[in-house]
């Protein structure tokens, strides 16, 4: 299968690692998986025509603010495309910024987090109803009630769009994992990143912008241990194959 990856950040620090990281996260050594990148931030917007050969799409994070999407052309174009997905064969998975953008595209609201910049990890607790309602049957964990996932965001989904189902919440963010439509699954957390990438690529910017303090580094690093990233990536792969 061929998976499209929508890139929403043109910063060189990310451009230099996207291909390798996407292969690590989403190809995962599977010989039957191919990755195709779309540089959406640079106007390379997916369409129903140029994605008809794909199984699905993964939409990544960004330093852009989803709350500001009405004022940025490529974000508006992406939202128009996302709204076409429910009536297609495509599966769509979104992460962080793209989680917010897609939920907003379908009628949800996005705003600042209630506290300070969220950075580190959170325990995402699955809602009891997801098993009873048969949401993503056979895909969601039946034994483990929570996943510890990496997090880095200062905006979040405040209210869900009509028809969306909340699958998981954390103490710092209510709307962590959302089934926006039957074929659109979104994560506030970062199953696409590693602790090392977070500390190398994002941590310095949080210090420069005054979001966090240097003295917090050891606590942050401890937070990033014993993650459930692989379980989340398994779910994403199974979602595409289902």
PDB file of C-alpha atoms in Angstrom:
ATOM      1  CA  UNK A   1       0.000   0.000   0.000  1.00  0.00           C
ATOM      2  CA  UNK A   2       1.041   3.600  -0.552  1.00  0.00           C
ATOM      3  CA  UNK A   3       0.630   6.105   2.268  1.00  0.00           C
ATOM      4  CA  UNK A   4       0.759   9.831   1.608  1.00  0.00           C
ATOM      5  CA  UNK A   5       2.351  12.013   4.283  1.00  0.00           C
ATOM      6  CA  UNK A   6       1.229  15.640   4.403  1.00  0.00           C
ATOM      7  CA  UNK A   7       4.059  17.919   5.554  1.00  0.00           C
ATOM      8  CA  UNK A   8       2.843  21.118   7.231  1.00  0.00           C
ATOM      9  CA  UNK A   9       6.126  22.687   8.352  1.00  0.00           C
ATOM     10  CA  UNK A  10       8.860  23.900   6.026  1.00  0.00           C
ATOM     11  CA  UNK A  11      11.496  24.616   8.681  1.00  0.00           C
ATOM     12  CA  UNK A  12      14.872  23.182   7.702  1.00  0.00           C
ATOM     13  CA  UNK A  13      15.302  21.426  11.044  1.00  0.00           C
ATOM     14  CA  UNK A  14      12.357  19.201  10.114  1.00  0.00           C
ATOM     15  CA  UNK A  15      12.868  18.989   6.357  1.00  0.00           C
ATOM     16  CA  UNK A  16      16.231  17.324   6.970  1.00  0.00           C
ATOM     17  CA  UNK A  17      14.657  14.400   8.866  1.00  0.00           C
ATOM     18  CA  UNK A  18      11.162  13.944   7.383  1.00  0.00           C
ATOM     19  CA  UNK A  19      11.976  11.157   4.927  1.00  0.00           C
ATOM     20  CA  UNK A  20      13.989   9.084   7.377  1.00  0.00           C
ATOM     21  CA  UNK A  21      11.524   9.619  10.202  1.00  0.00           C
ATOM     22  CA  UNK A  22       8.481   8.784   8.080  1.00  0.00           C
ATOM     23  CA  UNK A  23      10.147   5.548   6.985  1.00  0.00           C
ATOM     24  CA  UNK A  24      10.892   4.720  10.634  1.00  0.00           C
ATOM     25  CA  UNK A  25       7.372   5.464  11.883  1.00  0.00           C
ATOM     26  CA  UNK A  26       5.075   4.525   9.057  1.00  0.00           C
ATOM     27  CA  UNK A  27       6.980   2.164   6.766  1.00  0.00           C
ATOM     28  CA  UNK A  28       8.550   0.322   9.726  1.00  0.00           C
ATOM     29  CA  UNK A  29      10.483  -2.063   7.517  1.00  0.00           C
ATOM     30  CA  UNK A  30       7.315  -3.345   5.827  1.00  0.00           C
ATOM     31  CA  UNK A  31       8.192  -4.180   2.197  1.00  0.00           C
ATOM     32  CA  UNK A  32       4.598  -3.611   1.057  1.00  0.00           C
ATOM     33  CA  UNK A  33       4.418  -0.008   2.331  1.00  0.00           C
ATOM     34  CA  UNK A  34       5.541   2.985   0.257  1.00  0.00           C
ATOM     35  CA  UNK A  35       5.619   6.599   1.446  1.00  0.00           C
ATOM     36  CA  UNK A  36       4.804   9.633  -0.724  1.00  0.00           C
ATOM     37  CA  UNK A  37       5.349  13.142   0.672  1.00  0.00           C
ATOM     38  CA  UNK A  38       3.142  16.193   0.020  1.00  0.00           C
ATOM     39  CA  UNK A  39       4.768  19.513   0.990  1.00  0.00           C
ATOM     40  CA  UNK A  40       1.460  21.217   1.783  1.00  0.00           C
ATOM     41  CA  UNK A  41       3.102  24.238   3.434  1.00  0.00           C
ATOM     42  CA  UNK A  42       4.677  24.946   0.031  1.00  0.00           C
ATOM     43  CA  UNK A  43       1.431  24.648  -1.921  1.00  0.00           C
ATOM     44  CA  UNK A  44       1.660  20.931  -2.762  1.00  0.00           C
ATOM     45  CA  UNK A  45      -1.920  20.176  -1.753  1.00  0.00           C
ATOM     46  CA  UNK A  46      -3.356  16.661  -2.105  1.00  0.00           C
ATOM     47  CA  UNK A  47      -6.478  16.321  -4.246  1.00  0.00           C
ATOM     48  CA  UNK A  48      -8.867  13.480  -4.953  1.00  0.00           C
ATOM     49  CA  UNK A  49      -7.141  13.073  -8.307  1.00  0.00           C
ATOM     50  CA  UNK A  50      -3.527  12.906  -7.088  1.00  0.00           C
ATOM     51  CA  UNK A  51      -4.390  10.633  -4.133  1.00  0.00           C
ATOM     52  CA  UNK A  52      -6.611   8.055  -5.859  1.00  0.00           C
ATOM     53  CA  UNK A  53      -3.712   5.543  -5.885  1.00  0.00           C
ATOM     54  CA  UNK A  54      -3.179   5.885  -2.115  1.00  0.00           C
ATOM     55  CA  UNK A  55      -4.541   3.751   0.704  1.00  0.00           C
ATOM     56  CA  UNK A  56      -4.545   6.759   2.989  1.00  0.00           C
ATOM     57  CA  UNK A  57      -2.812   9.849   4.310  1.00  0.00           C
ATOM     58  CA  UNK A  58      -0.997  10.863   7.476  1.00  0.00           C
ATOM     59  CA  UNK A  59      -1.051  14.578   8.276  1.00  0.00           C
ATOM     60  CA  UNK A  60       1.790  15.808  10.512  1.00  0.00           C
ATOM     61  CA  UNK A  61       2.378  18.569  13.041  1.00  0.00           C
ATOM     62  CA  UNK A  62       3.535  22.136  12.537  1.00  0.00           C
ATOM     63  CA  UNK A  63       4.622  25.295  14.323  1.00  0.00           C
ATOM     64  CA  UNK A  64       1.698  27.053  12.608  1.00  0.00           C
ATOM     65  CA  UNK A  65      -1.475  27.718  14.592  1.00  0.00           C
ATOM     66  CA  UNK A  66      -4.560  25.829  13.412  1.00  0.00           C
ATOM     67  CA  UNK A  67      -6.742  28.511  14.991  1.00  0.00           C
ATOM     68  CA  UNK A  68      -5.426  30.886  12.309  1.00  0.00           C
ATOM     69  CA  UNK A  69      -6.211  28.632   9.341  1.00  0.00           C
ATOM     70  CA  UNK A  70      -8.777  30.959   7.731  1.00  0.00           C
ATOM     71  CA  UNK A  71      -5.996  33.428   6.915  1.00  0.00           C
ATOM     72  CA  UNK A  72      -3.481  31.066   5.283  1.00  0.00           C
ATOM     73  CA  UNK A  73      -4.173  29.806   1.755  1.00  0.00           C
ATOM     74  CA  UNK A  74      -2.614  26.345   1.992  1.00  0.00           C
ATOM     75  CA  UNK A  75      -4.435  25.625   5.255  1.00  0.00           C
ATOM     76  CA  UNK A  76      -7.780  26.616   3.740  1.00  0.00           C
ATOM     77  CA  UNK A  77      -7.049  24.386   0.742  1.00  0.00           C
ATOM     78  CA  UNK A  78      -6.187  21.472   3.029  1.00  0.00           C
ATOM     79  CA  UNK A  79      -9.433  21.934   4.974  1.00  0.00           C
ATOM     80  CA  UNK A  80     -11.403  21.847   1.717  1.00  0.00           C
ATOM     81  CA  UNK A  81      -9.651  18.583   0.802  1.00  0.00           C
ATOM     82  CA  UNK A  82     -10.199  17.031   4.236  1.00  0.00           C
ATOM     83  CA  UNK A  83     -13.930  17.648   4.018  1.00  0.00           C
ATOM     84  CA  UNK A  84     -14.025  15.496   0.859  1.00  0.00           C
ATOM     85  CA  UNK A  85     -12.400  12.470   2.534  1.00  0.00           C
ATOM     86  CA  UNK A  86     -15.479  10.859   4.204  1.00  0.00           C
ATOM     87  CA  UNK A  87     -16.971  10.028   0.796  1.00  0.00           C
ATOM     88  CA  UNK A  88     -13.815   8.351  -0.533  1.00  0.00           C
ATOM     89  CA  UNK A  89     -11.893   5.095  -0.037  1.00  0.00           C
ATOM     90  CA  UNK A  90      -9.080   6.984   1.741  1.00  0.00           C
ATOM     91  CA  UNK A  91      -8.183   6.593   5.409  1.00  0.00           C
ATOM     92  CA  UNK A  92      -6.856   9.725   7.101  1.00  0.00           C
ATOM     93  CA  UNK A  93      -4.722   9.935  10.261  1.00  0.00           C
ATOM     94  CA  UNK A  94      -3.764  13.303  11.728  1.00  0.00           C
ATOM     95  CA  UNK A  95      -1.242  14.310  14.393  1.00  0.00           C
ATOM     96  CA  UNK A  96      -1.017  17.397  16.651  1.00  0.00           C
ATOM     97  CA  UNK A  97      -1.496  20.533  14.487  1.00  0.00           C
ATOM     98  CA  UNK A  98      -3.265  18.444  11.833  1.00  0.00           C
ATOM     99  CA  UNK A  99      -5.506  16.880  14.504  1.00  0.00           C
ATOM    100  CA  UNK A 100      -6.585  20.412  15.398  1.00  0.00           C
ATOM    101  CA  UNK A 101      -6.930  21.553  11.777  1.00  0.00           C
ATOM    102  CA  UNK A 102      -9.097  18.593  10.763  1.00  0.00           C
ATOM    103  CA  UNK A 103     -11.381  18.839  13.776  1.00  0.00           C
ATOM    104  CA  UNK A 104     -11.815  22.529  13.013  1.00  0.00           C
ATOM    105  CA  UNK A 105     -12.475  21.793   9.330  1.00  0.00           C
ATOM    106  CA  UNK A 106     -15.441  19.624  10.329  1.00  0.00           C
ATOM    107  CA  UNK A 107     -16.927  22.186  12.725  1.00  0.00           C
ATOM    108  CA  UNK A 108     -14.963  21.833  15.958  1.00  0.00           C
ATOM    109  CA  UNK A 109     -13.178  24.669  17.741  1.00  0.00           C
ATOM    110  CA  UNK A 110      -9.481  25.176  18.478  1.00  0.00           C
ATOM    111  CA  UNK A 111      -7.867  27.443  21.085  1.00  0.00           C
ATOM    112  CA  UNK A 112      -5.004  27.892  23.506  1.00  0.00           C
ATOM    113  CA  UNK A 113      -4.343  25.253  26.138  1.00  0.00           C
ATOM    114  CA  UNK A 114      -5.666  26.084  29.586  1.00  0.00           C
ATOM    115  CA  UNK A 115      -2.204  26.027  31.133  1.00  0.00           C
ATOM    116  CA  UNK A 116       1.304  26.581  29.832  1.00  0.00           C
ATOM    117  CA  UNK A 117       2.859  25.031  26.750  1.00  0.00           C
ATOM    118  CA  UNK A 118       2.398  21.255  26.888  1.00  0.00           C
ATOM    119  CA  UNK A 119       5.696  19.446  26.395  1.00  0.00           C
ATOM    120  CA  UNK A 120       6.765  15.976  27.463  1.00  0.00           C
ATOM    121  CA  UNK A 121       4.255  13.160  27.672  1.00  0.00           C
ATOM    122  CA  UNK A 122       0.735  12.481  28.919  1.00  0.00           C
ATOM    123  CA  UNK A 123      -1.195   9.380  29.863  1.00  0.00           C
ATOM    124  CA  UNK A 124      -4.100   9.164  27.429  1.00  0.00           C
ATOM    125  CA  UNK A 125      -7.015   7.257  28.951  1.00  0.00           C
ATOM    126  CA  UNK A 126      -9.393   5.413  26.647  1.00  0.00           C
ATOM    127  CA  UNK A 127     -13.094   6.051  27.028  1.00  0.00           C
ATOM    128  CA  UNK A 128     -15.152   3.086  28.254  1.00  0.00           C
ATOM    129  CA  UNK A 129     -17.743   3.596  25.527  1.00  0.00           C
ATOM    130  CA  UNK A 130     -15.358   2.826  22.662  1.00  0.00           C
ATOM    131  CA  UNK A 131     -15.574  -0.921  23.258  1.00  0.00           C
ATOM    132  CA  UNK A 132     -19.320  -0.895  23.821  1.00  0.00           C
ATOM    133  CA  UNK A 133     -20.012   1.127  20.687  1.00  0.00           C
ATOM    134  CA  UNK A 134     -17.766  -1.014  18.497  1.00  0.00           C
ATOM    135  CA  UNK A 135     -15.643   1.958  17.481  1.00  0.00           C
ATOM    136  CA  UNK A 136     -12.738   0.704  15.356  1.00  0.00           C
ATOM    137  CA  UNK A 137     -13.656  -2.896  16.243  1.00  0.00           C
ATOM    138  CA  UNK A 138     -10.674  -5.114  16.887  1.00  0.00           C
ATOM    139  CA  UNK A 139      -8.200  -2.246  16.651  1.00  0.00           C
ATOM    140  CA  UNK A 140      -8.337  -0.465  19.975  1.00  0.00           C
ATOM    141  CA  UNK A 141      -6.651  -2.058  23.017  1.00  0.00           C
ATOM    142  CA  UNK A 142      -8.913  -4.312  25.068  1.00  0.00           C
ATOM    143  CA  UNK A 143      -6.627  -4.787  28.069  1.00  0.00           C
ATOM    144  CA  UNK A 144      -4.587  -1.610  28.473  1.00  0.00           C
ATOM    145  CA  UNK A 145      -6.741   1.350  29.476  1.00  0.00           C
ATOM    146  CA  UNK A 146      -4.239   4.098  28.664  1.00  0.00           C
ATOM    147  CA  UNK A 147      -1.263   4.959  26.486  1.00  0.00           C
ATOM    148  CA  UNK A 148       1.662   7.200  27.425  1.00  0.00           C
ATOM    149  CA  UNK A 149       2.319   9.404  24.374  1.00  0.00           C
ATOM    150  CA  UNK A 150       4.670  12.278  23.575  1.00  0.00           C
ATOM    151  CA  UNK A 151       3.073  15.742  23.539  1.00  0.00           C
ATOM    152  CA  UNK A 152       4.106  19.179  22.289  1.00  0.00           C
ATOM    153  CA  UNK A 153       1.434  21.828  21.756  1.00  0.00           C
ATOM    154  CA  UNK A 154       0.077  25.186  22.868  1.00  0.00           C
ATOM    155  CA  UNK A 155      -3.274  24.828  21.109  1.00  0.00           C
ATOM    156  CA  UNK A 156      -5.844  22.069  21.412  1.00  0.00           C
ATOM    157  CA  UNK A 157      -9.269  21.013  20.196  1.00  0.00           C
ATOM    158  CA  UNK A 158     -11.725  22.721  22.537  1.00  0.00           C
ATOM    159  CA  UNK A 159     -14.975  21.285  21.177  1.00  0.00           C
ATOM    160  CA  UNK A 160     -15.461  18.343  18.852  1.00  0.00           C
ATOM    161  CA  UNK A 161     -17.181  18.630  15.487  1.00  0.00           C
ATOM    162  CA  UNK A 162     -20.709  17.243  15.150  1.00  0.00           C
ATOM    163  CA  UNK A 163     -20.637  13.480  14.689  1.00  0.00           C
ATOM    164  CA  UNK A 164     -17.108  13.001  16.040  1.00  0.00           C
ATOM    165  CA  UNK A 165     -16.397  10.361  18.716  1.00  0.00           C
ATOM    166  CA  UNK A 166     -13.969  10.985  21.552  1.00  0.00           C
ATOM    167  CA  UNK A 167     -11.735   7.935  22.079  1.00  0.00           C
ATOM    168  CA  UNK A 168      -9.179   9.181  24.602  1.00  0.00           C
ATOM    169  CA  UNK A 169      -8.426  12.027  27.033  1.00  0.00           C
ATOM    170  CA  UNK A 170      -5.579  13.134  29.309  1.00  0.00           C
ATOM    171  CA  UNK A 171      -5.405  15.396  32.338  1.00  0.00           C
ATOM    172  CA  UNK A 172      -4.003  18.269  30.282  1.00  0.00           C
ATOM    173  CA  UNK A 173      -6.121  17.763  27.155  1.00  0.00           C
ATOM    174  CA  UNK A 174      -9.666  16.414  26.964  1.00  0.00           C
ATOM    175  CA  UNK A 175      -9.775  15.770  23.219  1.00  0.00           C
ATOM    176  CA  UNK A 176      -6.657  13.632  22.739  1.00  0.00           C
ATOM    177  CA  UNK A 177      -7.780  10.910  20.308  1.00  0.00           C
ATOM    178  CA  UNK A 178     -10.803  11.481  18.090  1.00  0.00           C
ATOM    179  CA  UNK A 179     -12.611   9.507  15.413  1.00  0.00           C
ATOM    180  CA  UNK A 180     -13.786  12.495  13.384  1.00  0.00           C
ATOM    181  CA  UNK A 181     -15.468  10.317  10.759  1.00  0.00           C
ATOM    182  CA  UNK A 182     -15.436   6.565  10.146  1.00  0.00           C
ATOM    183  CA  UNK A 183     -12.237   6.959   8.069  1.00  0.00           C
ATOM    184  CA  UNK A 184     -10.588   9.915   9.891  1.00  0.00           C
ATOM    185  CA  UNK A 185      -8.614   9.264  13.086  1.00  0.00           C
ATOM    186  CA  UNK A 186      -6.752  12.072  14.872  1.00  0.00           C
ATOM    187  CA  UNK A 187      -4.191  12.294  17.697  1.00  0.00           C
ATOM    188  CA  UNK A 188      -3.146  15.324  19.729  1.00  0.00           C
ATOM    189  CA  UNK A 189      -0.019  13.441  20.792  1.00  0.00           C
ATOM    190  CA  UNK A 190       3.037  12.555  18.712  1.00  0.00           C
ATOM    191  CA  UNK A 191       3.393   8.864  17.850  1.00  0.00           C
ATOM    192  CA  UNK A 192       5.475  10.123  14.913  1.00  0.00           C
ATOM    193  CA  UNK A 193       8.314  11.429  17.103  1.00  0.00           C
ATOM    194  CA  UNK A 194      10.916  10.069  19.494  1.00  0.00           C
ATOM    195  CA  UNK A 195      12.112  11.578  22.768  1.00  0.00           C
ATOM    196  CA  UNK A 196      15.449  12.401  21.129  1.00  0.00           C
ATOM    197  CA  UNK A 197      13.789  14.257  18.250  1.00  0.00           C
ATOM    198  CA  UNK A 198      11.595  16.186  20.679  1.00  0.00           C
ATOM    199  CA  UNK A 199      14.599  17.316  22.708  1.00  0.00           C
ATOM    200  CA  UNK A 200      16.722  18.088  19.637  1.00  0.00           C
ATOM    201  CA  UNK A 201      14.137  19.832  17.462  1.00  0.00           C
ATOM    202  CA  UNK A 202      11.521  21.327  19.810  1.00  0.00           C
ATOM    203  CA  UNK A 203      13.005  21.754  23.301  1.00  0.00           C
ATOM    204  CA  UNK A 204      15.432  24.581  22.294  1.00  0.00           C
ATOM    205  CA  UNK A 205      12.548  26.576  20.779  1.00  0.00           C
ATOM    206  CA  UNK A 206      10.462  26.228  23.958  1.00  0.00           C
ATOM    207  CA  UNK A 207      13.340  27.788  25.889  1.00  0.00           C
ATOM    208  CA  UNK A 208      13.947  30.579  23.362  1.00  0.00           C
ATOM    209  CA  UNK A 209      10.256  31.534  23.392  1.00  0.00           C
ATOM    210  CA  UNK A 210      10.005  31.380  27.177  1.00  0.00           C
ATOM    211  CA  UNK A 211       7.430  28.578  27.186  1.00  0.00           C
ATOM    212  CA  UNK A 212       9.527  26.420  29.533  1.00  0.00           C
ATOM    213  CA  UNK A 213      12.588  26.815  31.756  1.00  0.00           C
ATOM    214  CA  UNK A 214      15.967  25.068  31.515  1.00  0.00           C
ATOM    215  CA  UNK A 215      15.491  23.803  35.074  1.00  0.00           C
ATOM    216  CA  UNK A 216      12.570  21.664  33.889  1.00  0.00           C
ATOM    217  CA  UNK A 217      14.701  19.574  31.535  1.00  0.00           C
ATOM    218  CA  UNK A 218      15.345  16.610  33.839  1.00  0.00           C
ATOM    219  CA  UNK A 219      11.653  16.289  34.710  1.00  0.00           C
ATOM    220  CA  UNK A 220      10.744  16.482  31.027  1.00  0.00           C
ATOM    221  CA  UNK A 221      13.248  13.777  30.126  1.00  0.00           C
ATOM    222  CA  UNK A 222      11.874  11.491  32.845  1.00  0.00           C
ATOM    223  CA  UNK A 223       8.369  12.053  31.473  1.00  0.00           C
ATOM    224  CA  UNK A 224       9.528  10.770  28.100  1.00  0.00           C
ATOM    225  CA  UNK A 225      10.446   7.287  29.324  1.00  0.00           C
ATOM    226  CA  UNK A 226       8.400   4.079  28.956  1.00  0.00           C
ATOM    227  CA  UNK A 227       6.210   5.321  26.110  1.00  0.00           C
ATOM    228  CA  UNK A 228       3.468   3.491  24.210  1.00  0.00           C
ATOM    229  CA  UNK A 229       4.508   4.885  20.831  1.00  0.00           C
ATOM    230  CA  UNK A 230       4.745   1.461  19.192  1.00  0.00           C
ATOM    231  CA  UNK A 231       1.182   0.599  20.253  1.00  0.00           C
ATOM    232  CA  UNK A 232      -0.099   3.808  18.659  1.00  0.00           C
ATOM    233  CA  UNK A 233       1.849   3.131  15.455  1.00  0.00           C
ATOM    234  CA  UNK A 234       0.415  -0.411  15.393  1.00  0.00           C
ATOM    235  CA  UNK A 235      -3.075   1.079  15.597  1.00  0.00           C
ATOM    236  CA  UNK A 236      -2.338   3.491  12.738  1.00  0.00           C
ATOM    237  CA  UNK A 237      -1.057   0.672  10.517  1.00  0.00           C
ATOM    238  CA  UNK A 238      -4.051  -1.550  11.370  1.00  0.00           C
ATOM    239  CA  UNK A 239      -6.402   1.353  10.668  1.00  0.00           C
ATOM    240  CA  UNK A 240      -4.982   1.668   7.163  1.00  0.00           C
ATOM    241  CA  UNK A 241      -5.158  -2.072   6.581  1.00  0.00           C
ATOM    242  CA  UNK A 242      -8.712  -2.465   7.916  1.00  0.00           C
TER     243      UNK A 242
END
